[in-house]
């Protein structure tokens, strides 16, 4: 996966500056999570990278391709080579599992035989081959989430963007929350003080 770089990304909604010159890099082959309180701008950042939201200013690059910059470059979402799993999954209710997963291939005009093979491959990956003909309302929440993941992977994107997993068991969410409050937040504060002391500009994606 080519590196994703976000620099000086800013967004104001009304009188609220939601993103204030955000800078970060997602290195090749890495897994990065944005963690922060509700309303701090995680989804706005993610949707700006995905191409579903146009920020006020800044630059977003993916490898040597400029996805967005304030000079007017703004690549359409379908040309960004990214896979996106939406928070509410956004599955089409009138399409079967296989048809939902095939959609990104269809809009890229893949050959029918390639499309069928690829759909089977990704459905195997998420263990949903037996439900290929089912409609989303016939699936459990976890299965719908796996369809959304399969659809995001279908066209072989070089990076995958996913919002928070609502499918985590509550105990898991609670454990993560405890980890953040007890371990990560104090660490971030310490890091914050360290960085301030060294007068470096920083932005931490709270993991
Ligand atoms: N299209 C919009 N118009 C106005 N305000 C918005 C819009 N999108 C998001 N916001 C506001 O921007 C802030 C950040 O939203 P969001 O990025 O969804 O936060 P997060 O994902 O971190 O919870 C919130 O206060 C939200 O109400
Ligand atoms: Mg959000």
mmCIF file of N, CA and C and ligand atoms in Angstrom, residues 11-14 16-19 35-47 53 87 164, ligand 1:
data_model
loop_
_atom_site.group_PDB
_atom_site.id
_atom_site.type_symbol
_atom_site.label_atom_id
_atom_site.label_comp_id
_atom_site.label_asym_id
_atom_site.label_seq_id
_atom_site.Cartn_x
_atom_site.Cartn_y
_atom_site.Cartn_z
ATOM 1 N N UNK A 11 -11.041 22.007 8.509
ATOM 2 C CA UNK A 11 -12.471 22.035 8.206
ATOM 3 C C UNK A 11 -13.203 22.827 9.276
ATOM 4 N N UNK A 12 -13.966 23.798 8.838
ATOM 5 C CA UNK A 12 -14.796 24.567 9.770
ATOM 6 C C UNK A 12 -16.254 24.329 9.412
ATOM 7 N N UNK A 13 -17.047 23.987 10.414
ATOM 8 C CA UNK A 13 -18.497 23.888 10.219
ATOM 9 C C UNK A 13 -19.113 25.025 11.032
ATOM 10 N N UNK A 14 -19.744 25.978 10.378
ATOM 11 C CA UNK A 14 -20.306 27.128 11.087
ATOM 12 C C UNK A 14 -19.182 27.882 11.760
ATOM 13 N N UNK A 16 -17.421 26.457 14.210
ATOM 14 C CA UNK A 16 -16.568 25.472 14.884
ATOM 15 C C UNK A 16 -15.490 24.947 13.953
ATOM 16 N N UNK A 17 -14.242 25.094 14.383
ATOM 17 C CA UNK A 17 -13.146 24.534 13.604
ATOM 18 C C UNK A 17 -12.968 23.081 14.025
ATOM 19 N N UNK A 18 -13.449 22.177 13.193
ATOM 20 C CA UNK A 18 -13.442 20.751 13.553
ATOM 21 C C UNK A 18 -12.067 20.144 13.288
ATOM 22 N N UNK A 19 -11.449 20.486 12.164
ATOM 23 C CA UNK A 19 -10.083 20.028 11.875
ATOM 24 C C UNK A 19 -9.198 21.263 11.771
ATOM 25 N N UNK A 35 -8.476 7.602 17.234
ATOM 26 C CA UNK A 35 -9.324 7.437 18.413
ATOM 27 C C UNK A 35 -9.502 8.787 19.089
ATOM 28 N N UNK A 36 -10.718 9.122 19.398
ATOM 29 C CA UNK A 36 -10.951 10.390 20.071
ATOM 30 C C UNK A 36 -12.402 10.481 20.464
ATOM 31 N N UNK A 37 -12.741 11.474 21.275
ATOM 32 C CA UNK A 37 -14.129 11.598 21.718
ATOM 33 C C UNK A 37 -15.079 11.847 20.556
ATOM 34 N N UNK A 38 -16.312 11.504 20.755
ATOM 35 C CA UNK A 38 -17.328 11.710 19.731
ATOM 36 C C UNK A 38 -17.356 13.182 19.321
ATOM 37 N N UNK A 39 -17.354 13.421 18.028
ATOM 38 C CA UNK A 39 -17.445 14.793 17.529
ATOM 39 C C UNK A 39 -16.101 15.474 17.337
ATOM 40 N N UNK A 40 -14.986 14.747 17.517
ATOM 41 C CA UNK A 40 -13.677 15.412 17.408
ATOM 42 C C UNK A 40 -13.179 15.487 15.963
ATOM 43 N N UNK A 41 -13.867 14.824 15.030
ATOM 44 C CA UNK A 41 -13.482 14.977 13.623
ATOM 45 C C UNK A 41 -12.936 13.733 12.950
ATOM 46 N N UNK A 42 -13.083 12.565 13.582
ATOM 47 C CA UNK A 42 -12.542 11.322 13.000
ATOM 48 C C UNK A 42 -13.217 11.006 11.655
ATOM 49 N N UNK A 43 -14.549 11.022 11.662
ATOM 50 C CA UNK A 43 -15.265 10.670 10.431
ATOM 51 C C UNK A 43 -15.015 11.708 9.340
ATOM 52 N N UNK A 44 -14.965 12.972 9.722
ATOM 53 C CA UNK A 44 -14.694 14.027 8.738
ATOM 54 C C UNK A 44 -13.330 13.796 8.090
ATOM 55 N N UNK A 45 -12.355 13.402 8.890
ATOM 56 C CA UNK A 45 -11.015 13.117 8.361
ATOM 57 C C UNK A 45 -11.064 11.918 7.407
ATOM 58 N N UNK A 46 -11.717 10.847 7.869
ATOM 59 C CA UNK A 46 -11.791 9.608 7.082
ATOM 60 C C UNK A 46 -12.531 9.837 5.763
ATOM 61 N N UNK A 47 -13.637 10.561 5.832
ATOM 62 C CA UNK A 47 -14.432 10.813 4.627
ATOM 63 C C UNK A 47 -13.699 11.759 3.666
ATOM 64 N N UNK A 53 -16.099 13.642 1.304
ATOM 65 C CA UNK A 53 -16.243 14.961 1.912
ATOM 66 C C UNK A 53 -15.110 15.835 1.393
ATOM 67 N N UNK A 87 -19.838 3.068 8.416
ATOM 68 C CA UNK A 87 -20.229 2.803 9.801
ATOM 69 C C UNK A 87 -21.560 2.039 9.888
ATOM 70 N N UNK A 164 -15.453 3.040 13.173
ATOM 71 C CA UNK A 164 -15.449 2.160 14.337
ATOM 72 C C UNK A 164 -16.340 0.952 14.138
HETATM 73 N N1 LIG B 1 -21.824 18.162 7.260
HETATM 74 C C1 LIG B 1 -21.719 18.710 8.472
HETATM 75 N N2 LIG B 1 -22.252 19.910 8.730
HETATM 76 C C2 LIG B 1 -22.115 20.509 9.930
HETATM 77 N N3 LIG B 1 -21.447 19.960 10.969
HETATM 78 C C3 LIG B 1 -20.904 18.748 10.774
HETATM 79 C C4 LIG B 1 -20.993 18.068 9.525
HETATM 80 N N4 LIG B 1 -20.320 16.896 9.620
HETATM 81 C C5 LIG B 1 -19.854 16.852 10.872
HETATM 82 N N5 LIG B 1 -20.187 17.959 11.565
HETATM 83 C C6 LIG B 1 -19.789 18.277 12.947
HETATM 84 O O1 LIG B 1 -18.373 18.183 12.988
HETATM 85 C C7 LIG B 1 -17.952 17.585 14.202
HETATM 86 C C8 LIG B 1 -17.099 16.361 13.907
HETATM 87 O O2 LIG B 1 -17.912 15.352 13.352
HETATM 88 P P1 LIG B 1 -17.334 13.906 13.044
HETATM 89 O O3 LIG B 1 -16.176 14.035 12.130
HETATM 90 O O4 LIG B 1 -18.485 13.086 12.562
HETATM 91 O O5 LIG B 1 -16.852 13.427 14.477
HETATM 92 P P2 LIG B 1 -16.403 11.983 14.993
HETATM 93 O O6 LIG B 1 -16.427 11.028 13.844
HETATM 94 O O7 LIG B 1 -15.030 12.181 15.570
HETATM 95 O O8 LIG B 1 -17.380 11.615 16.056
HETATM 96 C C9 LIG B 1 -19.223 17.285 14.998
HETATM 97 O O9 LIG B 1 -19.421 18.353 15.897
HETATM 98 C C10 LIG B 1 -20.298 17.257 13.958
HETATM 99 O O10 LIG B 1 -21.539 17.657 14.485
#
